[in-house]
CSV table of C-alpha atoms in Angstrom, one decimal:
chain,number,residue,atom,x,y,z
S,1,UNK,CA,-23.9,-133.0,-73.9
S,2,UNK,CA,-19.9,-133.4,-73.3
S,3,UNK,CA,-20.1,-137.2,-74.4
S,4,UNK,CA,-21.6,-136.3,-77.7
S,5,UNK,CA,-19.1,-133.8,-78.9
S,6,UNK,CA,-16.9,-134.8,-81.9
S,7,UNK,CA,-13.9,-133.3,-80.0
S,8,UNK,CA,-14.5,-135.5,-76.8
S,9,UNK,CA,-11.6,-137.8,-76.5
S,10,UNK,CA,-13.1,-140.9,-73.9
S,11,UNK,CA,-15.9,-141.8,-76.2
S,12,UNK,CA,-17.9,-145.0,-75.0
S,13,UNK,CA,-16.3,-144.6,-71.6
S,14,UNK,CA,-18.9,-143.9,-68.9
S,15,UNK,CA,-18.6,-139.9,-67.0
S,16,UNK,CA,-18.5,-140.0,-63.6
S,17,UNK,CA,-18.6,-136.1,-63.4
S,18,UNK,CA,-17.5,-133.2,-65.2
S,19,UNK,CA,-16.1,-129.8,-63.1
S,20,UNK,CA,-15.3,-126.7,-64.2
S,21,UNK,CA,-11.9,-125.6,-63.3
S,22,UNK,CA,-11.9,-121.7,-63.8
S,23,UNK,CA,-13.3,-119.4,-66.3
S,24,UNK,CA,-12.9,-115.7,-67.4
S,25,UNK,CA,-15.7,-113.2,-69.0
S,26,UNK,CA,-14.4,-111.3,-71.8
S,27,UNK,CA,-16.9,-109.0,-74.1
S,28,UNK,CA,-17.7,-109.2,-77.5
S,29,UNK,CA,-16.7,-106.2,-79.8
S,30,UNK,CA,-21.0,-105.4,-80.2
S,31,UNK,CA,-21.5,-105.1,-76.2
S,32,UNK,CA,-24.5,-107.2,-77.1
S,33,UNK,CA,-22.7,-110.5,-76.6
S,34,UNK,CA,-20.3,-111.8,-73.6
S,35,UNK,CA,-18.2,-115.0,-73.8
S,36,UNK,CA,-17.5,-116.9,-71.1
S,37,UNK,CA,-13.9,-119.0,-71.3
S,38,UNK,CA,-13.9,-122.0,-69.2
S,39,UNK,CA,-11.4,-124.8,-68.9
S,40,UNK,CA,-13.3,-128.2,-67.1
S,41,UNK,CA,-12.4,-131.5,-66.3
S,42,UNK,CA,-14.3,-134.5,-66.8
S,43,UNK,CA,-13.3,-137.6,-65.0
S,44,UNK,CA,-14.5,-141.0,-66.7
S,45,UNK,CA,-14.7,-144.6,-65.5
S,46,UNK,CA,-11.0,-145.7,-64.7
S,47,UNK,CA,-9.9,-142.6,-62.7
S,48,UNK,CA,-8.5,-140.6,-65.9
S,49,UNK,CA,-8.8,-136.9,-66.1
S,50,UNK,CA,-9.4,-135.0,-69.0
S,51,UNK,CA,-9.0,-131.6,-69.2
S,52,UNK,CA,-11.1,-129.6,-72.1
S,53,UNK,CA,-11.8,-126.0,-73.3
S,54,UNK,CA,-15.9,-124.9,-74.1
S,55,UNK,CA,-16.1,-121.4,-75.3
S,56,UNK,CA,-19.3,-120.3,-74.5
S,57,UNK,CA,-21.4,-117.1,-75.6
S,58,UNK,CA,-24.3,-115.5,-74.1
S,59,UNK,CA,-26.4,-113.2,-75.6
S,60,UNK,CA,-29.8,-111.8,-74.9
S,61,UNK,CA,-30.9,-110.9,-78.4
S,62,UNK,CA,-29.8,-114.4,-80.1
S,63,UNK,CA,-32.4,-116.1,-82.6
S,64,UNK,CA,-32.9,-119.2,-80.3
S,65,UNK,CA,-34.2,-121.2,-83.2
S,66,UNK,CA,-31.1,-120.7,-85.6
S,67,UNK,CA,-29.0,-121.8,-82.7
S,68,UNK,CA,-30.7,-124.8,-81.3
S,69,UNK,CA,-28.2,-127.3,-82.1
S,70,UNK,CA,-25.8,-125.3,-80.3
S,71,UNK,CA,-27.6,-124.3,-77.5
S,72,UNK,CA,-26.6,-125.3,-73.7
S,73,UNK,CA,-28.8,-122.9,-71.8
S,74,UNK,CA,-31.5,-119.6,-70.9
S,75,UNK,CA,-29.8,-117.2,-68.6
S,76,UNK,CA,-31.5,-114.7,-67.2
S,77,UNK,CA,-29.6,-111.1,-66.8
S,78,UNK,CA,-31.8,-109.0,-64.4
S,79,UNK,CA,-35.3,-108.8,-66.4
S,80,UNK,CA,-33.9,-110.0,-69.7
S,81,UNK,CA,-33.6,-113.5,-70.8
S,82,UNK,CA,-30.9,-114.8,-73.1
S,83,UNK,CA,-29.3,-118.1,-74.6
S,84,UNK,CA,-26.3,-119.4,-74.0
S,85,UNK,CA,-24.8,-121.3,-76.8
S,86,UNK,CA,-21.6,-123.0,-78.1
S,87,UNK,CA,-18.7,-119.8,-78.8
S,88,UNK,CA,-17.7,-121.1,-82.1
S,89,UNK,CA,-20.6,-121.0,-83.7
S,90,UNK,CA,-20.6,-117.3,-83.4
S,91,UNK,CA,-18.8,-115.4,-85.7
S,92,UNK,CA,-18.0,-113.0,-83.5
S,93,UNK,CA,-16.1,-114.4,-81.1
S,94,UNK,CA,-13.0,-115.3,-83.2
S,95,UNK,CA,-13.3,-111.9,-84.2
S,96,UNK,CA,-13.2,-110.6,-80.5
S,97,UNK,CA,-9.9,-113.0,-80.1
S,98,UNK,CA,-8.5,-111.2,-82.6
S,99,UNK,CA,-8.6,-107.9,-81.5
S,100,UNK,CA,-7.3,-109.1,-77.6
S,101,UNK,CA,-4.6,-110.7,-79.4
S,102,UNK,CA,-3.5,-107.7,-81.2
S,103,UNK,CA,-4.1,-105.2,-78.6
S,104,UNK,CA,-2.4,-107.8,-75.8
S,105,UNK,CA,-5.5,-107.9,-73.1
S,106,UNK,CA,-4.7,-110.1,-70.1
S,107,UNK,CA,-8.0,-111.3,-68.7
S,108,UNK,CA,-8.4,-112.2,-65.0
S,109,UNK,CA,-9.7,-115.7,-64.1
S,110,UNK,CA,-11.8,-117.3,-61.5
S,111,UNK,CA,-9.2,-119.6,-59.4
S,112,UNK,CA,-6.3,-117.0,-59.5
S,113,UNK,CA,-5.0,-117.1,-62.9
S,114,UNK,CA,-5.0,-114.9,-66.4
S,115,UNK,CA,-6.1,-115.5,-69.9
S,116,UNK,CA,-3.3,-114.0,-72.2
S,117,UNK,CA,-3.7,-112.9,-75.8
S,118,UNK,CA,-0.4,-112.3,-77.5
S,119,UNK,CA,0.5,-111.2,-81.2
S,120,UNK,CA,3.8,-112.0,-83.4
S,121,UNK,CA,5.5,-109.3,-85.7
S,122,UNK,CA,3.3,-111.1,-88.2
S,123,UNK,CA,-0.2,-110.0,-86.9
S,124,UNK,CA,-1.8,-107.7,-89.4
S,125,UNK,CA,-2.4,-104.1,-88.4
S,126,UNK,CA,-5.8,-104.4,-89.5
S,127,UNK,CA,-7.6,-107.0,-91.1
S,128,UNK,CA,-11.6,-105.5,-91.9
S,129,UNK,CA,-12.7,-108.6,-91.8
S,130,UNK,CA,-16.5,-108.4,-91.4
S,131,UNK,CA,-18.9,-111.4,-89.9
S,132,UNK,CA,-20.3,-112.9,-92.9
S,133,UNK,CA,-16.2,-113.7,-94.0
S,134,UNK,CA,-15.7,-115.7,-91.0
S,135,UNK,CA,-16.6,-119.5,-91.8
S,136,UNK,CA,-16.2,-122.8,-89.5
S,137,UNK,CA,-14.1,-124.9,-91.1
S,138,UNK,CA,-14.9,-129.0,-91.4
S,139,UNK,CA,-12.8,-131.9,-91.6
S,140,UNK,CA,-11.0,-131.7,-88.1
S,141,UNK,CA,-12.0,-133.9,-84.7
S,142,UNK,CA,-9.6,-132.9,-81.8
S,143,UNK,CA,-9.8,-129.1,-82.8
S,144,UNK,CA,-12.1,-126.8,-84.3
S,145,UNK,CA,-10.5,-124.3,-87.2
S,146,UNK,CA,-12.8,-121.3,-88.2
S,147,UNK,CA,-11.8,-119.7,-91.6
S,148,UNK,CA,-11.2,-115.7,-90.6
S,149,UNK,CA,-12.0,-113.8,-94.4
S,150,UNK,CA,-8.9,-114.4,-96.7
S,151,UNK,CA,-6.4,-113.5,-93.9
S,152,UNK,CA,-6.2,-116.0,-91.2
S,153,UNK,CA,-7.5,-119.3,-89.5
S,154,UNK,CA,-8.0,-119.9,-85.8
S,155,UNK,CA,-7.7,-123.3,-84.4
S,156,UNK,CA,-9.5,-123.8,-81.1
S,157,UNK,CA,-7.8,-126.8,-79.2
S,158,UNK,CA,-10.3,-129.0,-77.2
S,159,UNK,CA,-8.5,-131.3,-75.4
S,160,UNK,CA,-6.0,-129.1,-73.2
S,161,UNK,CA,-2.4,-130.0,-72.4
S,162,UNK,CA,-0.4,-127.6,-69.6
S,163,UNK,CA,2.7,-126.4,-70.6
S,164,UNK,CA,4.2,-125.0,-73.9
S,165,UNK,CA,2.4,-125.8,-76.8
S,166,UNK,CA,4.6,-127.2,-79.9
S,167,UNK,CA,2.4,-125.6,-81.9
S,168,UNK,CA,2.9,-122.0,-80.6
S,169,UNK,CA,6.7,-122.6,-79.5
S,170,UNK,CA,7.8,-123.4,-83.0
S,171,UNK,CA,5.1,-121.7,-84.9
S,172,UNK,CA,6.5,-118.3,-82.4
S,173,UNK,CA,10.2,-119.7,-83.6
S,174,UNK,CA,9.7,-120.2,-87.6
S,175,UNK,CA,8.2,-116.9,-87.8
S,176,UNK,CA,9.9,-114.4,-85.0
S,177,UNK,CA,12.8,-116.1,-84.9
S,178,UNK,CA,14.0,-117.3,-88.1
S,179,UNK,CA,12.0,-115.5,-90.5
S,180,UNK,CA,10.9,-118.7,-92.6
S,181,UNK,CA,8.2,-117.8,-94.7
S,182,UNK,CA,7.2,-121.7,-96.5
S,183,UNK,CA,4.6,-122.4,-93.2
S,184,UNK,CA,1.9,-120.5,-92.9
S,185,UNK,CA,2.9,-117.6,-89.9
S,186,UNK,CA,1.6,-117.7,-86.4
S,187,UNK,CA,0.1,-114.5,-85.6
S,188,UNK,CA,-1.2,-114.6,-82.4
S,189,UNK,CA,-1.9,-117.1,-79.4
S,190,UNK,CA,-4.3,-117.3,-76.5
S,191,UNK,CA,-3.1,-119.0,-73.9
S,192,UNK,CA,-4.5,-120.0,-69.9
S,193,UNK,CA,-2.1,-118.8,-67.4
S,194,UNK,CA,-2.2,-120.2,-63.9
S,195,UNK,CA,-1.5,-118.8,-61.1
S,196,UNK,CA,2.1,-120.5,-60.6
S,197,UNK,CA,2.8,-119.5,-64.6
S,198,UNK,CA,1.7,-122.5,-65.8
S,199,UNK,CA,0.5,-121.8,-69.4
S,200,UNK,CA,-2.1,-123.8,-71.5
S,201,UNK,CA,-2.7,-123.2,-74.7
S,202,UNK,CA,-6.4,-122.2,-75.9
S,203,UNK,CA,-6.0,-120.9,-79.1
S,204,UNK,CA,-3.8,-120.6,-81.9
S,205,UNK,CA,-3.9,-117.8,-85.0
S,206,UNK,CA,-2.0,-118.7,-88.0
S,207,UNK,CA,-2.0,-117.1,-91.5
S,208,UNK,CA,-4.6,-118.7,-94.0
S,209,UNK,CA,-3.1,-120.3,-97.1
S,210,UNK,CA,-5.2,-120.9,-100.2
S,211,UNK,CA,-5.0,-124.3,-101.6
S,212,UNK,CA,-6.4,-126.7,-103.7
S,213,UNK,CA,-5.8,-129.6,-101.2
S,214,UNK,CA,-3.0,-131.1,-99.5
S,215,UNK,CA,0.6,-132.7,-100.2
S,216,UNK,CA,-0.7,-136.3,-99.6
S,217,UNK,CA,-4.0,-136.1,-101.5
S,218,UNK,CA,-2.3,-134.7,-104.7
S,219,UNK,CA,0.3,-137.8,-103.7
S,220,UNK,CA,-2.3,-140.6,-103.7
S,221,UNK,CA,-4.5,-138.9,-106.6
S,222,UNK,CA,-1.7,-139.3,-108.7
S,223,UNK,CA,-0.4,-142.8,-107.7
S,224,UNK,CA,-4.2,-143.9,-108.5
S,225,UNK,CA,-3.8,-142.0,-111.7
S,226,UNK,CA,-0.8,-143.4,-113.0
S,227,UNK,CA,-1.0,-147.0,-111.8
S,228,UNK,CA,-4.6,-147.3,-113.3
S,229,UNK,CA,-2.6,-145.7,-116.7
S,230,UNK,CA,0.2,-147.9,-116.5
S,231,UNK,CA,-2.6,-151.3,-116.2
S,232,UNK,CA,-4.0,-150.1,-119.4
S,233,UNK,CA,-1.2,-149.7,-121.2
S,234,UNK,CA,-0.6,-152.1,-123.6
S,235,UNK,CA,2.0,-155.1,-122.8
S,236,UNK,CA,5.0,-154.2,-125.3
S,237,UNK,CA,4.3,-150.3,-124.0
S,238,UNK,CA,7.5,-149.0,-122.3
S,239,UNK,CA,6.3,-146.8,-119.6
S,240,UNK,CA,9.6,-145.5,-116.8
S,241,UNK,CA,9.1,-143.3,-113.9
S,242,UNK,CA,10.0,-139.9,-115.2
S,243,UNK,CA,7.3,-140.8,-117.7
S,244,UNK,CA,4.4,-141.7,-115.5
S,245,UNK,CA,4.6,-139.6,-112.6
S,246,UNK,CA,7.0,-136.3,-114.3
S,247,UNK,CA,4.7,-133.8,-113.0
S,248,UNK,CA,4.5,-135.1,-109.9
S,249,UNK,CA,8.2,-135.3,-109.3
S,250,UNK,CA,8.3,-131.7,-109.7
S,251,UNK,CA,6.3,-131.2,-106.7
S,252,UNK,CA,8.1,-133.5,-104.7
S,253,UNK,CA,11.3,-131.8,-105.3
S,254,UNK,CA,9.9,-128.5,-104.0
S,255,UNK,CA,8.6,-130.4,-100.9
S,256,UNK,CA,12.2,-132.1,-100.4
S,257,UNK,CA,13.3,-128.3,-100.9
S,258,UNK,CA,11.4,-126.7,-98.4
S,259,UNK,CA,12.2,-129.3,-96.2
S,260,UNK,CA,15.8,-128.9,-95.9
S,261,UNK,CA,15.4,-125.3,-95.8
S,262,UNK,CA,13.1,-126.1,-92.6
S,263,UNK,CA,15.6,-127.3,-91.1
S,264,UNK,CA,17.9,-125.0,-92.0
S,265,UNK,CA,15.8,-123.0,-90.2
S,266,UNK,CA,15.4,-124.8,-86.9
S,267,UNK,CA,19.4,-124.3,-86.8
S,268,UNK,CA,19.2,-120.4,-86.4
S,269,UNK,CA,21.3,-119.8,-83.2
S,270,UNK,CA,19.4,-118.4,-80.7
S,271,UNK,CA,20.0,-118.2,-76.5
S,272,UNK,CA,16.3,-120.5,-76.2
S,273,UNK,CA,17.4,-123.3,-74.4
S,274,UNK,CA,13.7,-125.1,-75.9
């Protein structure tokens, strides 16, 4: 099952055996649903470790056809029977992060350690965001994203990495810390941390931006544009750059504009040695 996740780094490579390292049990906001939040290792041929994140729920009223594809067990809780099933394909479970992340829950953990949910000054008080607004997002491999109504998106990370995210550090820094408002705000984190303080990062919950695409679609969807124009064109037609691509240089001035000012902002003195 671990080999044939999109997410799974070591592809091809033969698993020798998959562990779990430690896990903590937190509840949904229903009571009908629990989720489990492990962190395991799977060692493949050539003696390399990887370390991932599986959120998993369990719940004994789930519609076991609906969630088949997601499904990675029947548990059994005294005489009732339930499924267990892949976290993110609930949607309420990034609801339930939300609410630990604004209210600050610490969870305990099997081998010793914590699971800590954390907001910024940029969390919303309250968001009323009900299940049918909460929408998986596709597109990414190493992460899964999962659209939260109109306010947010959370980004599960796979693949785990101990130590300070740069995600969360600078994310926590552009929007508590210098108050730059041209990235989308980090509002809250979850985040494994060991028994010697060793955090990992699990989770990250940053504001959602509406868009019609990116920087370097709009980029090549012009260039394609333009150049197929200019090859047109008749050969005595004087085309120049400001003609071709004048709308698009507009853009790229704001871009060169927000840059700087990122940068500007990365500058603000603070006593953070990072």
């Amino acid at each position: 099952m671990i080999g044939g996740q999109r997410w799974f780094a070591a592809k091809g490579r033969r698993i020798e055996r998959a562990e779990v390292l430690d896990y903590a049990v937190m509840n949904g906001r229903s009571g009908r649903e629990e989720f489990v939040l492990p962190r395991f290792s799977v060692h493949v041929r050539g003696g390399e470790r990887q370390d991932y994140f599986f959120p998993v729920a369990v719940d004994d009223g789930a519609d076991e056809e609906a969630l088949a594809a997601h499904a990675v067990a029947r548990v059994r809780h005294g005489r009732h029977v339930g499924l267990a099933y892949g976290a993110t394909s609930s949607a309420e479970f990034p609801l339930a992060l939300v609410e630990a992340m604004r209210r600050g829950e610490s969870i305990p953990s099997s081998a010793g350690g914590r699971i800590a949910f954390s907001a910024t000054t940029r969390m919303p008080a309250e968001m009323g965001i009900d299940p049918g607004e909460v929408k998986r997002l596709s597109g990414e491999q190493s992460n899964t994203s999962i659209q939260v109504g109109e306010t947010a998106v959370l980004k599960i990370y796979r693949r785990l990495q101990a130590g300070r995210h740069p995600e969360l550090e600078v994310g926590r820094f552009l929007t508590d810390v210098a108050g730059f408002a041209n990235t989308p705000a980090t509002l809250g984190a979850v985040e494994h941390v060991g028994s010697d303080g060793t955090p990992t990062a699990l989770a990250i919950l940053q504001g959602y931006v509406r868009n019609q695409g990116d920087a370097w679609r709009l980029t090549l969807d012009t260039l394609v544009r333009e150049f197929d124009a200019l090859a047109m064109a008749p050969p005595d037609a004087e085309a120049t750059v400001a003609a071709a691509f004048g709308p698009y240089l507009q853009y790229a001035e704001i871009l060169g504009r927000r840059t700087g000012e990122m940068h500007l902002a990365f500058a603000t003195p603070t006593d953070d040695p990072a």
